[in-house]
PDB file of C-alpha atoms and ligand atoms in Angstrom:
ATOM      1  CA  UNK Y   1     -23.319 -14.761  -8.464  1.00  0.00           C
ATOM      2  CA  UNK Y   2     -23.239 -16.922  -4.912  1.00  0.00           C
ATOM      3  CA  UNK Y   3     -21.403 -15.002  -2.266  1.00  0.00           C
ATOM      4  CA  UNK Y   4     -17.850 -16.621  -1.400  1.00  0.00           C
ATOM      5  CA  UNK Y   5     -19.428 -17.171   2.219  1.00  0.00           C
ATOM      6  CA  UNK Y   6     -22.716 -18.810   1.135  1.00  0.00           C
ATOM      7  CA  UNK Y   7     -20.436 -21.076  -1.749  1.00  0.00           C
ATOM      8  CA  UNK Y   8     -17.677 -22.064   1.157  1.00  0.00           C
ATOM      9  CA  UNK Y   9     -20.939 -23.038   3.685  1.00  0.00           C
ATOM     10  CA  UNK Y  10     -22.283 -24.949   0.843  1.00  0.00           C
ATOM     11  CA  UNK Y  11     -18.812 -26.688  -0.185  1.00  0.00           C
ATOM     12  CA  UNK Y  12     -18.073 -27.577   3.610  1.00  0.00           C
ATOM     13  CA  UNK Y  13     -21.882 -28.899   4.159  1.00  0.00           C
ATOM     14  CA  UNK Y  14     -21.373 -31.251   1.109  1.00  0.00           C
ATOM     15  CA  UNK Y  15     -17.796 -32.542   2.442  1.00  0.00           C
ATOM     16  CA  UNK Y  16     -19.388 -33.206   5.874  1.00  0.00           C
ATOM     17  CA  UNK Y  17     -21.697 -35.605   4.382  1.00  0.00           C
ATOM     18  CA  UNK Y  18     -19.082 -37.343   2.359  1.00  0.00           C
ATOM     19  CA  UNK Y  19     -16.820 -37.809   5.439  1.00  0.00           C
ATOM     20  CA  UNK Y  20     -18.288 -36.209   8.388  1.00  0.00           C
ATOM     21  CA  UNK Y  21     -15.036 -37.753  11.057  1.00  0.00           C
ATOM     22  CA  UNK Y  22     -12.304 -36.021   8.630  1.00  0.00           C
ATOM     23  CA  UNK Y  23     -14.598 -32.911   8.497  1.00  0.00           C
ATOM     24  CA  UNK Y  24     -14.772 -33.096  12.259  1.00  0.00           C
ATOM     25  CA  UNK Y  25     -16.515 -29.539  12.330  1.00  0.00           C
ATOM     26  CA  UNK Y  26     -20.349 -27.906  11.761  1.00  0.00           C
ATOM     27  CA  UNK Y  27     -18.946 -24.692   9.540  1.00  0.00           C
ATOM     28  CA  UNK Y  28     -15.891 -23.334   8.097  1.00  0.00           C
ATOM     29  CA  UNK Y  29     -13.755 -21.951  10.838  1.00  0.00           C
ATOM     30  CA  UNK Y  30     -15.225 -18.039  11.808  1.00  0.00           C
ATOM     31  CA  UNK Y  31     -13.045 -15.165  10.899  1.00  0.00           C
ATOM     32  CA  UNK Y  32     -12.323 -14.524  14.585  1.00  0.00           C
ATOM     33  CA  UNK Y  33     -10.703 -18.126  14.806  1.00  0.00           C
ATOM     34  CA  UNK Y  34      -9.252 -17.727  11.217  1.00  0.00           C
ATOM     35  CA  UNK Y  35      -7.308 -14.373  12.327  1.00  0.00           C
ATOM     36  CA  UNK Y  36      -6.338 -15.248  15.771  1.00  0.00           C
ATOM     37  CA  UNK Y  37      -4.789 -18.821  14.413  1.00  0.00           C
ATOM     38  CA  UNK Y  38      -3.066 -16.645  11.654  1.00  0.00           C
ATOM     39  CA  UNK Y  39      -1.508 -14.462  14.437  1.00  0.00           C
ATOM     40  CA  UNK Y  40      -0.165 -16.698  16.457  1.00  0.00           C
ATOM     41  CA  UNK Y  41       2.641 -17.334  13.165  1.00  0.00           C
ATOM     42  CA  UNK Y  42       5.713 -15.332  13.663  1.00  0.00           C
ATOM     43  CA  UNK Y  43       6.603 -13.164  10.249  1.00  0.00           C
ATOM     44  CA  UNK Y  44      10.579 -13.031  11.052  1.00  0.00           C
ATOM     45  CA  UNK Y  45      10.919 -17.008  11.396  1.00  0.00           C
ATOM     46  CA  UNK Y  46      12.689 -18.944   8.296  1.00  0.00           C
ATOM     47  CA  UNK Y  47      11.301 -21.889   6.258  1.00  0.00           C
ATOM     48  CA  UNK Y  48       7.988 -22.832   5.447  1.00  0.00           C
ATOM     49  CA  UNK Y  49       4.727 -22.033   6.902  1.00  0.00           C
ATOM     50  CA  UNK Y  50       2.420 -25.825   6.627  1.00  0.00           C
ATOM     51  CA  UNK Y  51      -1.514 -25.501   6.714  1.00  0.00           C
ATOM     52  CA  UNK Y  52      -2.566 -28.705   7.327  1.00  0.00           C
ATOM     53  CA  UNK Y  53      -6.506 -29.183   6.849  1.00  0.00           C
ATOM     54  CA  UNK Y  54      -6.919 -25.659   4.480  1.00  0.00           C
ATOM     55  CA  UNK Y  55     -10.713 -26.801   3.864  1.00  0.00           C
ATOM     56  CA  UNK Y  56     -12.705 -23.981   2.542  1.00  0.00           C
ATOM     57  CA  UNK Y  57      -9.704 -21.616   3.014  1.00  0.00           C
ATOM     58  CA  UNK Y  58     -10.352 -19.656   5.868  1.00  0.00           C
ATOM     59  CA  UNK Y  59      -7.454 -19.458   7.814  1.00  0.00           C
ATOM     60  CA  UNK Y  60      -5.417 -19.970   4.614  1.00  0.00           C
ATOM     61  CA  UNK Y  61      -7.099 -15.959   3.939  1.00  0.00           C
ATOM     62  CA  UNK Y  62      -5.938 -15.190   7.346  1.00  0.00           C
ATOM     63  CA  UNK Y  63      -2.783 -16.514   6.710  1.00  0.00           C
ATOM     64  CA  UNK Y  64      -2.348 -14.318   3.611  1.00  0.00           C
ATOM     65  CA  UNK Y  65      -3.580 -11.247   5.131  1.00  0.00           C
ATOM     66  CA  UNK Y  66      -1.258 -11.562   8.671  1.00  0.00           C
ATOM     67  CA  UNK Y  67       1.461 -11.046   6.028  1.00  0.00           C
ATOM     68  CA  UNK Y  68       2.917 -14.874   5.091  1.00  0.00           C
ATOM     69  CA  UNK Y  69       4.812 -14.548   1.763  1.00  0.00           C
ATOM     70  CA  UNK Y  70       2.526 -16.431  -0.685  1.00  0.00           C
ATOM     71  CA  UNK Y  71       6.219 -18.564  -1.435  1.00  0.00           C
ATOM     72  CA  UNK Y  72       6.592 -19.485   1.973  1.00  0.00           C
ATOM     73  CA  UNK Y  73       2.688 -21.097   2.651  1.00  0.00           C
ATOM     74  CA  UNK Y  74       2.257 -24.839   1.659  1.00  0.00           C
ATOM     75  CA  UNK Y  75      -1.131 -26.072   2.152  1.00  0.00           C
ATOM     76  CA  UNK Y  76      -2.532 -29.631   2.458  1.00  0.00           C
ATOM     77  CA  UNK Y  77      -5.699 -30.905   2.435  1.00  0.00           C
ATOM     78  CA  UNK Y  78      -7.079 -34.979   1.686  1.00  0.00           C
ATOM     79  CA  UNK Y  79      -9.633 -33.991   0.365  1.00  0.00           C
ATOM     80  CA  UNK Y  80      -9.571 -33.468  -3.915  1.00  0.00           C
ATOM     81  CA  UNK Y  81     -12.808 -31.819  -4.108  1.00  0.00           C
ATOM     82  CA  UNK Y  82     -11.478 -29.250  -1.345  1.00  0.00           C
ATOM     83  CA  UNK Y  83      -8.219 -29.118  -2.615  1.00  0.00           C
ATOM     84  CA  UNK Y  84      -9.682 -27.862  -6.204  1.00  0.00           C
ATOM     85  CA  UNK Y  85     -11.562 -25.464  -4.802  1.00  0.00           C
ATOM     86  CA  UNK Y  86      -8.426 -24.605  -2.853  1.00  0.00           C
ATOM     87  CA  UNK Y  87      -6.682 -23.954  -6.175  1.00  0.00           C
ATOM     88  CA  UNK Y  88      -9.066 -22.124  -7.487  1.00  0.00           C
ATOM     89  CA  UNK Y  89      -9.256 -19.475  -4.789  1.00  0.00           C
ATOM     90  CA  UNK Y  90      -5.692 -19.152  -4.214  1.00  0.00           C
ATOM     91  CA  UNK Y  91      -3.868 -20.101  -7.237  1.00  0.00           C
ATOM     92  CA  UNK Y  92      -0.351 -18.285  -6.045  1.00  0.00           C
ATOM     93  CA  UNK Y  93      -0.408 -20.744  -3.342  1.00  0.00           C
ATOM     94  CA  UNK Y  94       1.216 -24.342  -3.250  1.00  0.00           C
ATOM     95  CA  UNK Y  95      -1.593 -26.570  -2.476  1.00  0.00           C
ATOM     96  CA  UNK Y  96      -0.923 -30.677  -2.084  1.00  0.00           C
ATOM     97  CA  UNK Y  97      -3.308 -33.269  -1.753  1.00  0.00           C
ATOM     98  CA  UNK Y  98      -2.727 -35.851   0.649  1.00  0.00           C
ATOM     99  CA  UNK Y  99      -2.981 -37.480   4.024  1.00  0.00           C
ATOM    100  CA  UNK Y 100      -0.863 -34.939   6.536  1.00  0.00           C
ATOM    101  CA  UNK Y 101      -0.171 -38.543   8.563  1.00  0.00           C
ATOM    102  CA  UNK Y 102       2.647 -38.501   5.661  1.00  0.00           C
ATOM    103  CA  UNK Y 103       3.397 -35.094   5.900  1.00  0.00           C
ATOM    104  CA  UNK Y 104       7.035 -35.559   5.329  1.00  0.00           C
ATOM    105  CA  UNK Y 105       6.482 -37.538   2.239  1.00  0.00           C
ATOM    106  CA  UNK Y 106       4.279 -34.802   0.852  1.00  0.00           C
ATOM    107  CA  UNK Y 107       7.240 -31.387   1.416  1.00  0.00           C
ATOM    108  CA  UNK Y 108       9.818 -33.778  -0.120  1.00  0.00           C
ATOM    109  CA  UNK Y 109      10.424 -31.259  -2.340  1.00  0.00           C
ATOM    110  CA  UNK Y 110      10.100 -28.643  -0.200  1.00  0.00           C
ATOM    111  CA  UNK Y 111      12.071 -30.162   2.592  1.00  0.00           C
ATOM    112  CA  UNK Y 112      15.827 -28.206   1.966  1.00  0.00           C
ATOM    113  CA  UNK Y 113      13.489 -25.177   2.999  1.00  0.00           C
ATOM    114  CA  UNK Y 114      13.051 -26.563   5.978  1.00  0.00           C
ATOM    115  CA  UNK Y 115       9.276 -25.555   8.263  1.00  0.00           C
ATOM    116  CA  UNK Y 116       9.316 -23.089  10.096  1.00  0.00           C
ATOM    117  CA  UNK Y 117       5.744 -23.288  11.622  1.00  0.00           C
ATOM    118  CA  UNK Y 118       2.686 -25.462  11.383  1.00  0.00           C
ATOM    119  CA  UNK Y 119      -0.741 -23.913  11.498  1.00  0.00           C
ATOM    120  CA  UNK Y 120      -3.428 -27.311  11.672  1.00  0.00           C
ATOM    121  CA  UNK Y 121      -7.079 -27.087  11.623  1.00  0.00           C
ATOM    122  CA  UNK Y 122      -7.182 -31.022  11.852  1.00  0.00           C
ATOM    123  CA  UNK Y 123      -9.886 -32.687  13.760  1.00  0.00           C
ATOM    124  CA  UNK Y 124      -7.455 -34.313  16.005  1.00  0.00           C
ATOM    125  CA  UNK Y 125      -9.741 -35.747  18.067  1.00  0.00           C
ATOM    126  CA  UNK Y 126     -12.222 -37.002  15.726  1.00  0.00           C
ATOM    127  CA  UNK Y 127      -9.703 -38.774  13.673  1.00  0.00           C
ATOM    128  CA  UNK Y 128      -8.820 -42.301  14.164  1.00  0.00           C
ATOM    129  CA  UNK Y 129      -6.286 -42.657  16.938  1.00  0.00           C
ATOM    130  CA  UNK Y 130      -3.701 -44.864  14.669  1.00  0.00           C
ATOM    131  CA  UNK Y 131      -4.055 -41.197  12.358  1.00  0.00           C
ATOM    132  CA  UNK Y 132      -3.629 -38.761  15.062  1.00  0.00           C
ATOM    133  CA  UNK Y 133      -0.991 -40.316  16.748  1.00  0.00           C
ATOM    134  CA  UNK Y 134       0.785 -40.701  12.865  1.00  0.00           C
ATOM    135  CA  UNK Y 135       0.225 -36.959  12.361  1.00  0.00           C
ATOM    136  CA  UNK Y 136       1.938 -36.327  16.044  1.00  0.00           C
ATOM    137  CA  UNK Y 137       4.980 -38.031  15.243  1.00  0.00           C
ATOM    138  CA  UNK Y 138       5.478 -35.989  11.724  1.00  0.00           C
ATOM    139  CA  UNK Y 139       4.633 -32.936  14.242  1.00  0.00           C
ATOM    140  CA  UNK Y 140       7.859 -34.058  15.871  1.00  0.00           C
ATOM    141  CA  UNK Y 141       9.906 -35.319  12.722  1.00  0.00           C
ATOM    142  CA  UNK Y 142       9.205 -31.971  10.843  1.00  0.00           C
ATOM    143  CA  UNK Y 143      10.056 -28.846  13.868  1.00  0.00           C
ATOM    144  CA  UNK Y 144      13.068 -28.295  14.876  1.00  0.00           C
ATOM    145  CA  UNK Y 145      13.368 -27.192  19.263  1.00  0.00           C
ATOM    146  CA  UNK Y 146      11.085 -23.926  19.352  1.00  0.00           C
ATOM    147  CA  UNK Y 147       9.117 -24.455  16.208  1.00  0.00           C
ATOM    148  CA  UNK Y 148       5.678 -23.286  16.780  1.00  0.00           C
ATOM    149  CA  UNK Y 149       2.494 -25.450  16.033  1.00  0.00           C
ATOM    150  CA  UNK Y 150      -0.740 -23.342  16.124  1.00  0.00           C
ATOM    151  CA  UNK Y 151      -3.689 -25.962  16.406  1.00  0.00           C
ATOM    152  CA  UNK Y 152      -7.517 -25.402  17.403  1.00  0.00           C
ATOM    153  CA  UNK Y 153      -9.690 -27.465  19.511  1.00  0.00           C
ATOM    154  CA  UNK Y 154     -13.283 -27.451  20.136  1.00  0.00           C
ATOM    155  CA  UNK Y 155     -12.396 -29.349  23.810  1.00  0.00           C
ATOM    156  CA  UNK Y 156     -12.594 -25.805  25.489  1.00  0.00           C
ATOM    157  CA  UNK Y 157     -10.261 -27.723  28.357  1.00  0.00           C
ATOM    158  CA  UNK Y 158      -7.157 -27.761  26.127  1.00  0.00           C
ATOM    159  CA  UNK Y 159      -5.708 -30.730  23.911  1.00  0.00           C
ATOM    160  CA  UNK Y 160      -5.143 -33.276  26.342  1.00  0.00           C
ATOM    161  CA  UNK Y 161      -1.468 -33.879  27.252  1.00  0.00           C
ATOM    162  CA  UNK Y 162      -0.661 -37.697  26.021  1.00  0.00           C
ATOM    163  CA  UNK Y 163      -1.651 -35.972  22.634  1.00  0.00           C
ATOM    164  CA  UNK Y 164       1.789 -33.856  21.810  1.00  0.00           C
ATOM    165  CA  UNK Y 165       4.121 -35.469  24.725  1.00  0.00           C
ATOM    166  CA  UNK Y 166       7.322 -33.884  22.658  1.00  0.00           C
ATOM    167  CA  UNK Y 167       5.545 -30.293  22.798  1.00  0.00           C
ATOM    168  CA  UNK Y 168       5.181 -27.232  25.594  1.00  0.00           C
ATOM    169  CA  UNK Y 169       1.881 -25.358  25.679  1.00  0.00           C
ATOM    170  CA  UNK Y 170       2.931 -21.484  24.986  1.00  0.00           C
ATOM    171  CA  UNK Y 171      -0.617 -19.871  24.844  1.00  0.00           C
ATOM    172  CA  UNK Y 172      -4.130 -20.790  24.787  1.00  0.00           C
ATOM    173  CA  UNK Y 173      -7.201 -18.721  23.686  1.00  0.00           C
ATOM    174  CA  UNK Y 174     -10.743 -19.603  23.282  1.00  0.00           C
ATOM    175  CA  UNK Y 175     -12.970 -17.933  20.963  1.00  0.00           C
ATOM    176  CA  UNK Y 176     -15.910 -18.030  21.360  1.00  0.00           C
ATOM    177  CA  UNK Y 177     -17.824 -16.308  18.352  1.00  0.00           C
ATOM    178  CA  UNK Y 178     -16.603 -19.498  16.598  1.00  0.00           C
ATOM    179  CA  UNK Y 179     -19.603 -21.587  16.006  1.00  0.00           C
ATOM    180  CA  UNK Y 180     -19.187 -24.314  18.247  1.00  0.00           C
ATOM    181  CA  UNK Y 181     -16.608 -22.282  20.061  1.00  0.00           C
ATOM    182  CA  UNK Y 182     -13.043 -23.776  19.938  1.00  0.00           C
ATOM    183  CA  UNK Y 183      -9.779 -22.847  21.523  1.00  0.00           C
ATOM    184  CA  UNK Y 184      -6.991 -21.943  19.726  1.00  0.00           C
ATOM    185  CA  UNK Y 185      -3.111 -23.577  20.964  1.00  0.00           C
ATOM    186  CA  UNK Y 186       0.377 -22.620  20.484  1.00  0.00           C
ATOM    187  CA  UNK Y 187       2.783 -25.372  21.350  1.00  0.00           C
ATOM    188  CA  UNK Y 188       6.890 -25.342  20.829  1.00  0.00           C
ATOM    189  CA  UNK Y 189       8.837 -28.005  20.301  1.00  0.00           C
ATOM    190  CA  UNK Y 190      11.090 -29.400  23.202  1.00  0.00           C
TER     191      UNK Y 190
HETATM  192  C1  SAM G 201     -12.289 -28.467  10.500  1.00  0.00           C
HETATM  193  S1  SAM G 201     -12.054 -28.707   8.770  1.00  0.00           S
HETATM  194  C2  SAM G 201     -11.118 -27.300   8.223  1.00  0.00           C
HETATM  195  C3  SAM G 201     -11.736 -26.006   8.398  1.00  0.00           C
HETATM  196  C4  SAM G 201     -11.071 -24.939   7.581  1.00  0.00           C
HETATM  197  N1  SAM G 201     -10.239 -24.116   8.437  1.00  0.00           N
HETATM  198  C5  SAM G 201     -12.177 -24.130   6.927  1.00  0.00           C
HETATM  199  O1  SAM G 201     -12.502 -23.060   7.440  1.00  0.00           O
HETATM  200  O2  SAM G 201     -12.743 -24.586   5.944  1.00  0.00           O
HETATM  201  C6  SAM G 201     -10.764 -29.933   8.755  1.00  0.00           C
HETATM  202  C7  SAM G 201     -10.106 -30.139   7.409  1.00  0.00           C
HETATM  203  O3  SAM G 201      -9.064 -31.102   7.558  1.00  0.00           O
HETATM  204  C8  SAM G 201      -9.061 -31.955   6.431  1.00  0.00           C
HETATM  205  N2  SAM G 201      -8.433 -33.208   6.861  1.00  0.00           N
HETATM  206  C9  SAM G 201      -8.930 -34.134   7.721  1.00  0.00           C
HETATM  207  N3  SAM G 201      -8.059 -35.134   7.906  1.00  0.00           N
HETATM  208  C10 SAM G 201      -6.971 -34.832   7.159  1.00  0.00           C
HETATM  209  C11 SAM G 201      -5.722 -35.473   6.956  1.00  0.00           C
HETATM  210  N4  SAM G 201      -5.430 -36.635   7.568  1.00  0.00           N
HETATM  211  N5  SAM G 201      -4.819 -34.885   6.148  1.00  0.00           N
HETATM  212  C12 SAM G 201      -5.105 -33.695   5.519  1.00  0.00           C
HETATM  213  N6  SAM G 201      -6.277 -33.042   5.674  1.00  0.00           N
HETATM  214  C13 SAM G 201      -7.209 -33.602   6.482  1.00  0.00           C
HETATM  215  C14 SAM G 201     -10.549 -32.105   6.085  1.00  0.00           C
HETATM  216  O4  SAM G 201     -10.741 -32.540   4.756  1.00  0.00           O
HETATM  217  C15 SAM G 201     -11.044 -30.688   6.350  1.00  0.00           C
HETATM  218  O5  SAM G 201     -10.931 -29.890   5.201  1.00  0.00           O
END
């Protein structure tokens, strides 16, 4: 049998070649990005916990290890062939495919729950700007003042301001066993 590592390299390789700007990454994120991104989530907060971008499922692991309730993790991913495998290997979790520039449309029926945190591995900057600037505003629309949204960027300088004007930068980390090394963001909402 492959080994999960070898299958989730293969998976991601495949997915880069069907849509290398939504990809937006070489690998699946490292374990040292996956667990540092997973503990930047606070355990005692209420409402959801959103994974936007779970590709392969790294940091969704992560997530599940740091201690998230499997009922309180929603993850979405656009792409179906990722999202199946998604299933597959976590199939106590909710996973939804879609576009996370209609975030709110996707957690309608989570919504009464309310979210709590957002943990995105989304290419941000490799995205079309009309796409990123859609998936800022349901940043915004979704967390309430002091929601935390834990995002990575391979721009070791930081996400650039004009990116998340309603958001404060709380901590900043880069790792840099992460192949290409990427830094890891905490922002709260205003
Ligand atoms: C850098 S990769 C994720 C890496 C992931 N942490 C892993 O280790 O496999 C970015 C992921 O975001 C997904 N994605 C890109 N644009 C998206 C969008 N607008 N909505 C939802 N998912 C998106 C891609 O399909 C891809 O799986």
């Amino acid at each position: 049998m492959q080994n999960p590592g070898a299958a989730s390299l293969a998976l991601f390789t495949r997915e880069i070649w069907a849509n290398p700007r939504a990809m937006g990454a070489a690998c699946p994120s490292a374990p040292a990005l996956a667990s540092c991104m997973a503990s930047r989530v606070p355990l005692d907060r209420d409402g959801l916990v959103v994974e936007l971008g779970g590709g392969t499922g790294a940091v969704t692991a992560a997530l599940l290890k740091h201690g998230v309730p499997p009922w309180k993790l929603v993850v979405i991913e656009r792409s179906p062939t990722l999202v199946n495998h998604l299933r597959r290997r976590f199939p106590q979790l909710r996973v939804v495919q879609g576009d996370a520039a209609q975030l709110a449309q996707l957690l309608s029926h989570d919504r009464s729950r309310g979210v709590g945190g957002i943990v995105s591995s989304l290419p941000l900057r490799s995205l079309p700007p009309a796409v990123t600037r859609a998936i800022g505003h349901q940043f915004e629309t979704l967390l309430d003042a002091g929601g935390l949204l834990v995002q990575y960027t391979y721009d070791l300088r930081g996400t650039q301001s004009g990116l998340l004007p309603h958001f404060r930068r709380r901590s900043s980390k880069i790792i840099w066993s992460n192949l290409p090394p990427a830094r890891v963001e905490v922002f709260e909402r205003e």
